[in-house]
mmCIF file of C-alpha atoms and ligand atoms in Angstrom:
data_model
loop_
_atom_site.group_PDB
_atom_site.id
_atom_site.type_symbol
_atom_site.label_atom_id
_atom_site.label_comp_id
_atom_site.label_asym_id
_atom_site.label_seq_id
_atom_site.Cartn_x
_atom_site.Cartn_y
_atom_site.Cartn_z
ATOM 1 C CA ARG P 1 87.291 -101.419 26.141
ATOM 2 C CA VAL P 2 85.256 -99.924 28.872
ATOM 3 C CA LYS P 3 83.131 -98.409 26.463
ATOM 4 C CA GLU P 4 82.319 -102.251 24.735
ATOM 5 C CA GLN P 5 81.331 -103.505 28.069
ATOM 6 C CA GLY P 6 79.301 -100.130 28.508
ATOM 7 C CA LYS P 7 77.231 -101.138 25.750
ATOM 8 C CA ASN P 8 76.871 -104.921 26.433
ATOM 9 C CA ASN P 9 75.817 -104.178 29.755
ATOM 10 C CA PHE P 10 73.051 -101.980 27.988
ATOM 11 C CA GLN P 11 72.343 -104.936 25.252
ATOM 12 C CA PHE P 12 71.905 -107.311 27.626
ATOM 13 C CA TYR P 13 69.631 -105.054 29.841
ATOM 14 C CA THR P 14 67.318 -104.011 27.429
ATOM 15 C CA SER P 15 66.770 -107.731 25.992
ATOM 16 C CA GLU P 16 65.763 -108.729 28.710
ATOM 17 C CA MET P 17 63.481 -105.814 29.427
ATOM 18 C CA ASN P 18 61.503 -106.448 25.951
ATOM 19 C CA GLU P 19 61.472 -110.251 27.252
ATOM 20 C CA MET P 20 59.248 -109.025 29.929
ATOM 21 C CA ILE P 21 57.436 -106.273 28.124
ATOM 22 C CA SER P 22 56.603 -108.910 25.353
ATOM 23 C CA LYS P 23 55.576 -111.099 28.191
ATOM 24 C CA LYS P 24 53.481 -108.320 29.777
ATOM 25 C CA MET P 25 52.220 -107.714 26.936
ATOM 26 C CA LYS P 26 51.055 -111.080 25.640
ATOM 27 C CA LEU P 27 49.716 -111.559 29.283
ATOM 28 C CA GLU P 28 47.481 -107.982 28.672
ATOM 29 C CA ILE P 29 46.353 -108.732 25.514
ATOM 30 C CA GLY P 30 45.996 -112.228 27.079
ATOM 31 C CA LEU P 31 43.338 -110.820 29.971
ATOM 32 C CA ARG P 32 41.372 -108.818 27.250
ATOM 33 C CA LYS P 33 39.925 -112.391 25.846
ATOM 34 C CA ALA P 34 40.113 -114.561 28.855
ATOM 35 C CA LEU P 35 36.490 -113.931 30.371
ATOM 36 C CA GLU P 36 34.905 -114.400 26.695
ATOM 37 C CA ARG P 37 36.321 -117.366 25.508
ATOM 38 C CA ASN P 38 35.932 -118.761 29.138
ATOM 39 C CA GLU P 39 39.661 -119.329 30.180
ATOM 40 C CA PHE P 40 39.037 -118.687 33.618
ATOM 41 C CA LYS P 41 37.413 -121.184 36.562
ATOM 42 C CA VAL P 42 37.656 -120.492 40.113
ATOM 43 C CA VAL P 43 38.620 -123.195 42.298
ATOM 44 C CA TYR P 44 38.269 -123.474 46.497
ATOM 45 C CA GLN P 45 40.142 -124.047 49.526
ATOM 46 C CA PRO P 46 38.981 -124.874 52.556
ATOM 47 C CA GLN P 47 38.682 -123.229 56.032
ATOM 48 C CA VAL P 48 38.952 -124.984 59.262
ATOM 49 C CA ASP P 49 37.267 -124.340 62.498
ATOM 50 C CA VAL P 50 41.176 -125.265 64.923
ATOM 51 C CA CYS P 51 38.924 -126.305 67.783
ATOM 52 C CA THR P 52 36.697 -128.833 65.967
ATOM 53 C CA GLY P 53 38.510 -129.989 62.351
ATOM 54 C CA LYS P 54 35.208 -129.195 60.951
ATOM 55 C CA VAL P 55 35.270 -127.603 57.874
ATOM 56 C CA ILE P 56 33.334 -124.249 57.623
ATOM 57 C CA GLY P 57 33.977 -122.567 54.905
ATOM 58 C CA ALA P 58 36.046 -122.064 51.633
ATOM 59 C CA GLU P 59 37.643 -119.178 49.812
ATOM 60 C CA ALA P 60 37.266 -119.012 46.437
ATOM 61 C CA LEU P 61 40.589 -118.421 44.055
ATOM 62 C CA ILE P 62 40.786 -117.781 40.293
ATOM 63 C CA ARG P 63 42.574 -119.931 38.094
ATOM 64 C CA TRP P 64 43.620 -118.747 34.415
ATOM 65 C CA HIS P 65 44.659 -121.273 31.830
ATOM 66 C CA HIS P 66 45.932 -119.322 28.452
ATOM 67 C CA PRO P 67 45.515 -121.053 25.583
ATOM 68 C CA GLU P 68 48.957 -121.239 24.410
ATOM 69 C CA MET P 69 51.418 -120.091 27.735
ATOM 70 C CA GLY P 70 49.115 -122.326 29.961
ATOM 71 C CA ASN P 71 48.632 -121.890 33.521
ATOM 72 C CA ILE P 72 49.393 -118.191 34.816
ATOM 73 C CA SER P 73 49.367 -118.491 38.375
ATOM 74 C CA PRO P 74 46.661 -115.444 39.478
ATOM 75 C CA ALA P 75 50.249 -113.491 41.651
ATOM 76 C CA GLU P 76 51.348 -112.886 37.578
ATOM 77 C CA PHE P 77 48.048 -111.660 35.991
ATOM 78 C CA ILE P 78 45.763 -110.219 39.164
ATOM 79 C CA PRO P 79 48.414 -107.245 39.458
ATOM 80 C CA ILE P 80 48.490 -106.934 35.331
ATOM 81 C CA ALA P 81 44.324 -106.970 36.210
ATOM 82 C CA GLU P 82 44.544 -104.242 38.692
ATOM 83 C CA GLU P 83 46.679 -102.166 36.084
ATOM 84 C CA THR P 84 44.156 -102.080 33.266
ATOM 85 C CA GLY P 85 41.099 -102.086 34.816
ATOM 86 C CA LEU P 86 40.613 -105.479 33.929
ATOM 87 C CA ILE P 87 40.146 -106.684 37.020
ATOM 88 C CA LEU P 88 36.999 -104.417 37.362
ATOM 89 C CA PRO P 89 34.920 -107.292 34.737
ATOM 90 C CA ILE P 90 37.134 -110.107 36.290
ATOM 91 C CA GLY P 91 36.425 -109.891 39.511
ATOM 92 C CA ASP P 92 32.104 -109.548 38.568
ATOM 93 C CA TRP P 93 32.672 -112.741 37.282
ATOM 94 C CA VAL P 94 34.425 -114.339 39.975
ATOM 95 C CA LEU P 95 32.101 -112.614 42.376
ATOM 96 C CA TYR P 96 29.104 -114.110 40.341
ATOM 97 C CA GLU P 97 30.233 -117.710 39.602
ATOM 98 C CA ALA P 98 31.547 -118.546 43.839
ATOM 99 C CA CYS P 99 27.959 -117.464 44.813
ATOM 100 C CA HIS P 100 26.185 -119.494 42.223
ATOM 101 C CA GLN P 101 28.169 -122.210 43.193
ATOM 102 C CA SER P 102 27.453 -122.036 46.540
ATOM 103 C CA LYS P 103 23.404 -121.633 45.704
ATOM 104 C CA GLN P 104 24.499 -124.809 43.758
ATOM 105 C CA TRP P 105 26.223 -126.844 46.498
ATOM 106 C CA HIS P 106 23.337 -125.930 48.997
ATOM 107 C CA LYS P 107 20.741 -127.441 46.151
ATOM 108 C CA GLU P 108 22.758 -130.623 46.011
ATOM 109 C CA GLY P 109 22.353 -131.035 50.180
ATOM 110 C CA CYS P 110 25.486 -129.474 51.636
ATOM 111 C CA PRO P 111 24.700 -127.225 54.762
ATOM 112 C CA PRO P 112 25.263 -123.768 54.196
ATOM 113 C CA LEU P 113 28.495 -122.682 54.671
ATOM 114 C CA ARG P 114 30.500 -119.772 53.984
ATOM 115 C CA ILE P 115 32.572 -118.892 51.082
ATOM 116 C CA ALA P 116 35.403 -115.909 51.287
ATOM 117 C CA VAL P 117 36.043 -113.985 48.234
ATOM 118 C CA ASN P 118 39.167 -111.549 47.124
ATOM 119 C CA ILE P 119 37.414 -108.353 46.613
ATOM 120 C CA SER P 120 40.381 -106.061 45.036
ATOM 121 C CA SER P 121 40.808 -102.413 45.828
ATOM 122 C CA ARG P 122 39.618 -101.613 42.630
ATOM 123 C CA GLN P 123 37.137 -103.349 43.058
ATOM 124 C CA PHE P 124 36.016 -101.956 46.008
ATOM 125 C CA GLN P 125 36.435 -98.487 45.062
ATOM 126 C CA GLN P 126 34.284 -98.546 41.926
ATOM 127 C CA HIS P 127 30.879 -96.150 42.909
ATOM 128 C CA HIS P 128 28.914 -98.708 41.686
ATOM 129 C CA PHE P 129 30.108 -101.732 43.839
ATOM 130 C CA ILE P 130 27.607 -102.292 46.252
ATOM 131 C CA GLY P 131 24.919 -101.968 43.058
ATOM 132 C CA THR P 132 26.793 -104.653 41.819
ATOM 133 C CA VAL P 133 26.897 -107.165 44.792
ATOM 134 C CA THR P 134 23.382 -106.263 45.194
ATOM 135 C CA LYS P 135 22.282 -107.184 42.137
ATOM 136 C CA ILE P 136 24.590 -110.225 42.333
ATOM 137 C CA LEU P 137 22.935 -111.721 45.520
ATOM 138 C CA LYS P 138 19.486 -110.997 44.269
ATOM 139 C CA LYS P 139 20.569 -113.208 40.476
ATOM 140 C CA THR P 140 21.914 -115.899 42.304
ATOM 141 C CA GLY P 141 19.900 -115.884 45.503
ATOM 142 C CA VAL P 142 22.383 -116.054 48.324
ATOM 143 C CA ALA P 143 22.376 -115.497 51.777
ATOM 144 C CA PRO P 144 25.046 -112.444 52.674
ATOM 145 C CA SER P 145 25.763 -114.426 56.023
ATOM 146 C CA HIS P 146 27.185 -116.888 54.134
ATOM 147 C CA LEU P 147 29.704 -114.194 52.246
ATOM 148 C CA GLU P 148 32.704 -113.215 53.155
ATOM 149 C CA PHE P 149 34.981 -110.566 51.337
ATOM 150 C CA GLU P 150 38.328 -110.334 52.013
ATOM 151 C CA LEU P 151 40.356 -107.377 51.547
ATOM 152 C CA THR P 152 43.443 -105.882 51.710
ATOM 153 C CA GLU P 153 44.891 -103.354 53.478
ATOM 154 C CA SER P 154 45.692 -100.829 50.820
ATOM 155 C CA ILE P 155 41.917 -100.049 50.697
ATOM 156 C CA ILE P 156 42.386 -98.208 53.742
ATOM 157 C CA GLN P 157 44.324 -95.491 51.745
ATOM 158 C CA ASP P 158 40.580 -93.616 50.856
ATOM 159 C CA SER P 159 39.374 -94.209 54.118
ATOM 160 C CA LYS P 160 36.136 -92.022 54.513
ATOM 161 C CA HIS P 161 34.968 -93.470 51.073
ATOM 162 C CA ALA P 162 36.092 -96.997 52.194
ATOM 163 C CA ILE P 163 34.685 -97.156 56.011
ATOM 164 C CA SER P 164 31.413 -96.089 54.137
ATOM 165 C CA THR P 165 31.589 -98.938 51.817
ATOM 166 C CA MET P 166 32.247 -101.906 53.916
ATOM 167 C CA GLN P 167 29.668 -100.347 56.431
ATOM 168 C CA GLN P 168 27.022 -100.884 53.772
ATOM 169 C CA LEU P 169 28.127 -104.515 52.923
ATOM 170 C CA LYS P 170 28.141 -105.275 56.792
ATOM 171 C CA ASP P 171 24.438 -103.848 56.868
ATOM 172 C CA MET P 172 23.589 -106.064 54.216
ATOM 173 C CA GLY P 173 25.384 -109.258 56.168
ATOM 174 C CA ILE P 174 27.752 -109.844 54.375
ATOM 175 C CA SER P 175 31.384 -110.640 57.072
ATOM 176 C CA LEU P 176 34.606 -108.625 55.994
ATOM 177 C CA SER P 177 38.047 -109.869 56.260
ATOM 178 C CA ILE P 178 41.610 -108.558 56.288
ATOM 179 C CA ASP P 179 43.898 -110.319 54.004
ATOM 180 C CA ASP P 180 47.216 -110.702 54.423
ATOM 181 C CA PHE P 181 47.890 -109.067 57.726
ATOM 182 C CA GLY P 182 50.941 -107.960 58.474
ATOM 183 C CA THR P 183 52.438 -107.148 55.090
ATOM 184 C CA GLY P 184 51.004 -103.951 54.406
ATOM 185 C CA TYR P 185 52.131 -100.525 55.356
ATOM 186 C CA SER P 186 49.286 -98.915 57.141
ATOM 187 C CA SER P 187 48.851 -97.810 60.919
ATOM 188 C CA LEU P 188 47.035 -100.365 63.194
ATOM 189 C CA SER P 189 44.577 -97.788 64.343
ATOM 190 C CA TYR P 190 41.994 -98.411 61.174
ATOM 191 C CA LEU P 191 41.638 -101.664 63.430
ATOM 192 C CA LYS P 192 39.141 -99.652 65.768
ATOM 193 C CA THR P 193 37.432 -97.545 63.349
ATOM 194 C CA PHE P 194 36.779 -99.561 60.337
ATOM 195 C CA PRO P 195 34.069 -102.679 60.455
ATOM 196 C CA ILE P 196 35.624 -105.794 60.474
ATOM 197 C CA ASP P 197 35.354 -109.282 61.730
ATOM 198 C CA THR P 198 38.561 -111.591 60.890
ATOM 199 C CA LEU P 199 42.326 -111.038 60.698
ATOM 200 C CA LYS P 200 44.044 -113.498 58.131
ATOM 201 C CA ILE P 201 47.402 -114.014 59.306
ATOM 202 C CA ASP P 202 49.498 -113.728 56.267
ATOM 203 C CA GLN P 203 51.204 -117.300 54.914
ATOM 204 C CA SER P 204 55.011 -115.403 55.147
ATOM 205 C CA PHE P 205 54.202 -115.455 59.604
ATOM 206 C CA ILE P 206 53.302 -119.115 59.248
ATOM 207 C CA ARG P 207 56.085 -120.192 57.216
ATOM 208 C CA ASN P 208 58.459 -119.525 59.626
ATOM 209 C CA ILE P 209 57.381 -119.976 63.175
ATOM 210 C CA PHE P 210 59.558 -122.916 64.043
ATOM 211 C CA THR P 211 62.859 -121.507 62.254
ATOM 212 C CA ASP P 212 62.832 -117.179 63.241
ATOM 213 C CA PRO P 213 61.092 -116.651 66.690
ATOM 214 C CA LYS P 214 60.252 -113.507 65.810
ATOM 215 C CA ASP P 215 57.618 -114.673 63.163
ATOM 216 C CA ALA P 216 56.274 -116.910 66.158
ATOM 217 C CA SER P 217 55.760 -114.124 68.333
ATOM 218 C CA LEU P 218 54.600 -111.761 65.909
ATOM 219 C CA VAL P 219 51.566 -114.529 64.819
ATOM 220 C CA SER P 220 50.948 -115.223 68.896
ATOM 221 C CA THR P 221 50.645 -111.231 69.018
ATOM 222 C CA ILE P 222 48.764 -110.624 66.464
ATOM 223 C CA ILE P 223 46.302 -113.877 67.871
ATOM 224 C CA ASN P 224 46.213 -111.783 71.242
ATOM 225 C CA MET P 225 45.614 -108.182 69.145
ATOM 226 C CA ALA P 226 42.865 -110.002 67.198
ATOM 227 C CA HIS P 227 41.110 -111.449 70.241
ATOM 228 C CA ASN P 228 41.559 -108.111 72.250
ATOM 229 C CA LEU P 229 40.039 -106.300 69.747
ATOM 230 C CA ASP P 230 36.897 -108.741 69.490
ATOM 231 C CA LEU P 231 37.896 -109.769 66.198
ATOM 232 C CA LYS P 232 38.360 -113.011 64.330
ATOM 233 C CA VAL P 233 41.574 -114.695 63.708
ATOM 234 C CA ILE P 234 42.887 -117.140 60.410
ATOM 235 C CA ALA P 235 45.682 -118.302 59.620
ATOM 236 C CA GLU P 236 46.618 -118.906 55.757
ATOM 237 C CA GLY P 237 49.499 -121.117 54.473
ATOM 238 C CA VAL P 238 49.154 -123.488 57.134
ATOM 239 C CA GLU P 239 51.374 -127.073 56.086
ATOM 240 C CA THR P 240 52.182 -128.813 58.223
ATOM 241 C CA LEU P 241 50.784 -130.411 61.965
ATOM 242 C CA GLU P 242 53.440 -128.661 64.305
ATOM 243 C CA GLN P 243 51.922 -125.414 62.996
ATOM 244 C CA LEU P 244 48.573 -126.672 63.175
ATOM 245 C CA ASN P 245 49.273 -126.993 66.922
ATOM 246 C CA PHE P 246 51.021 -124.020 67.426
ATOM 247 C CA LEU P 247 47.980 -121.820 66.196
ATOM 248 C CA LYS P 248 45.570 -124.307 68.094
ATOM 249 C CA GLN P 249 47.781 -123.560 71.734
ATOM 250 C CA ARG P 250 47.273 -119.935 71.006
ATOM 251 C CA ARG P 251 43.663 -120.215 69.963
ATOM 252 C CA CYS P 252 43.979 -119.039 66.667
ATOM 253 C CA ASN P 253 40.160 -119.918 65.226
ATOM 254 C CA GLU P 254 40.278 -120.688 62.031
ATOM 255 C CA ALA P 255 42.848 -122.334 60.006
ATOM 256 C CA GLN P 256 43.976 -123.152 56.209
ATOM 257 C CA GLY P 257 46.765 -124.127 53.998
ATOM 258 C CA TYR P 258 47.933 -127.002 52.266
ATOM 259 C CA PHE P 259 48.338 -129.151 55.275
ATOM 260 C CA PHE P 260 44.360 -129.044 54.567
ATOM 261 C CA SER P 261 43.938 -129.207 51.170
ATOM 262 C CA ARG P 262 45.244 -127.115 48.354
ATOM 263 C CA PRO P 263 42.792 -125.488 46.166
ATOM 264 C CA ILE P 264 40.594 -128.076 44.707
ATOM 265 C CA SER P 265 37.578 -128.425 42.187
ATOM 266 C CA ALA P 266 33.379 -126.997 43.004
ATOM 267 C CA GLU P 267 33.617 -131.335 42.577
ATOM 268 C CA GLU P 268 35.822 -131.806 44.926
ATOM 269 C CA MET P 269 34.324 -129.031 47.602
ATOM 270 C CA ARG P 270 31.184 -130.656 47.245
ATOM 271 C CA GLY P 271 32.180 -133.688 48.385
ATOM 272 C CA ILE P 272 33.947 -132.415 51.630
ATOM 273 C CA PHE P 273 31.630 -130.269 52.041
ATOM 274 C CA GLN P 274 28.595 -133.116 52.486
ATOM 275 C CA ASN P 275 30.977 -135.504 54.723
ATOM 276 C CA GLN P 276 32.552 -132.736 56.434
ATOM 277 C CA SER P 277 36.089 -134.697 56.394
ATOM 278 C CA ILE P 278 39.122 -134.055 55.034
ATOM 279 C CA THR P 279 40.864 -137.348 54.021
ATOM 280 C CA MET P 280 44.434 -136.610 54.701
ATOM 281 C CA GLU P 281 47.266 -137.528 51.801
HETATM 282 P P1 C2E D 1 45.659 -114.766 48.594
HETATM 283 O O1 C2E D 1 43.864 -114.690 48.959
HETATM 284 O O2 C2E D 1 46.152 -114.548 50.069
HETATM 285 O O3 C2E D 1 45.233 -116.346 48.491
HETATM 286 C C1 C2E D 1 46.145 -117.278 49.602
HETATM 287 C C2 C2E D 1 47.209 -118.084 48.257
HETATM 288 O O4 C2E D 1 47.856 -118.997 49.532
HETATM 289 C C3 C2E D 1 46.648 -118.460 47.173
HETATM 290 O O5 C2E D 1 47.644 -118.361 46.066
HETATM 291 C C4 C2E D 1 46.390 -120.618 47.886
HETATM 292 O O6 C2E D 1 46.643 -120.805 46.708
HETATM 293 C C5 C2E D 1 48.385 -119.995 48.296
HETATM 294 N N1 C2E D 1 47.670 -121.040 50.083
HETATM 295 C C6 C2E D 1 46.575 -121.286 50.374
HETATM 296 N N2 C2E D 1 47.702 -122.739 50.807
HETATM 297 C C7 C2E D 1 49.095 -122.382 50.788
HETATM 298 C C8 C2E D 1 49.904 -123.520 51.685
HETATM 299 O O7 C2E D 1 49.726 -123.826 52.832
HETATM 300 N N3 C2E D 1 51.648 -123.055 51.195
HETATM 301 C C9 C2E D 1 51.570 -121.986 50.359
HETATM 302 N N4 C2E D 1 52.655 -121.984 49.428
HETATM 303 N N5 C2E D 1 50.572 -121.883 49.961
HETATM 304 C C10 C2E D 1 49.220 -121.597 50.196
HETATM 305 P P2 C2E D 1 47.066 -118.249 44.794
HETATM 306 O O8 C2E D 1 45.649 -118.973 44.321
HETATM 307 O O9 C2E D 1 47.884 -118.463 43.183
HETATM 308 O O10 C2E D 1 46.362 -116.580 44.999
HETATM 309 C C11 C2E D 1 47.608 -115.926 45.182
HETATM 310 C C12 C2E D 1 46.648 -114.333 44.926
HETATM 311 O O11 C2E D 1 46.260 -114.312 43.918
HETATM 312 C C13 C2E D 1 45.881 -114.571 46.366
HETATM 313 O O12 C2E D 1 46.220 -114.571 47.716
HETATM 314 C C14 C2E D 1 44.599 -113.013 45.482
HETATM 315 O O13 C2E D 1 45.608 -112.497 46.407
HETATM 316 C C15 C2E D 1 44.839 -112.909 44.383
HETATM 317 N N6 C2E D 1 43.803 -113.716 44.214
HETATM 318 C C16 C2E D 1 43.367 -115.121 44.077
HETATM 319 N N7 C2E D 1 42.136 -114.955 43.230
HETATM 320 C C17 C2E D 1 41.595 -113.821 42.774
HETATM 321 C C18 C2E D 1 40.549 -113.132 42.836
HETATM 322 O O14 C2E D 1 39.444 -113.962 42.347
HETATM 323 N N8 C2E D 1 40.425 -111.519 42.644
HETATM 324 C C19 C2E D 1 41.271 -110.832 43.195
HETATM 325 N N9 C2E D 1 41.301 -110.200 43.209
HETATM 326 N N10 C2E D 1 42.458 -111.672 43.692
HETATM 327 C C20 C2E D 1 42.676 -113.446 43.262
HETATM 328 MG MG1 MG D 2 42.748 -114.066 50.001
HETATM 329 MG MG1 MG D 3 45.955 -114.010 51.371
HETATM 330 MG MG1 MG D 4 48.704 -114.221 50.347
#
């Protein structure tokens, strides 16, 4: 009887695993074809100055529509793209697309605004990353001062290479921010040696500021620390007016989240850039 149960458990476990593996394989096969099949697009989420309420820029976020599986979240496919190396062509594509779009908005009469692009560690660590960025800037004609790269703490592992690459990007005029700040496992000492402009407080801290006093303390502390280090702070995942007011009181510089807008199409974003306003639902 014990033996039987053990066997059943084992079978249940493997069939569940098989399902996971086959979904992952499906995604991987799909990812290999997605670029040439034009299945990706980029959406944009406004970033707002907390003091003035003005939109000062937008974060570019990739979207993937798989022909059979439908919309797949980047949280699901980006890790696979990173594992397989497919993030390199995909990341280059997003960067080109965001720069091209930024130039387009400018041509359409929008004031020049900052576009933030997520750069995966693997992309950042390529030897020709600086070369790729230079080429894309030249081809699209975007001013580097209107570009921000969102990096995660994981790039800090290879610190010597990271500092030199970051410095080259800074010298070109590109701003750098640390995304999901506070969720990595790196020590804080990198904050004094890395040429960073902005800390982006992870949405997991913002979510619970009124339910968990510890999260409220962490958010306040990150804002103060950033200011003491002469860094800007942006909060992500702001969903309510109460959260925004909390951040305002503590002098957080910028905010982004569903309270202002969900990620939207380039056309919708153009409307916001032109009118400098967001219609609250
Ligand atoms: P991230 O860079 O931290 O982006 C923020 C995520 O939070 C986005 O999810 C955004 O849609 C979502 N978000 C924004 N405001 C709110 C809010 O008020 N509440 C909640 N609950 N969520 C909000 P998304 O677009 O699904 O992207 C997930 C992650 O996938 C990103 O996290 C980023 O790490 C990665 N990613 C997305 N696009 C790219 C890309 O082009 N390249 C790379 N390397 N990674 C990307
Ligand atoms: Mg980001
Ligand atoms: Mg983030
Ligand atoms: Mg995040």
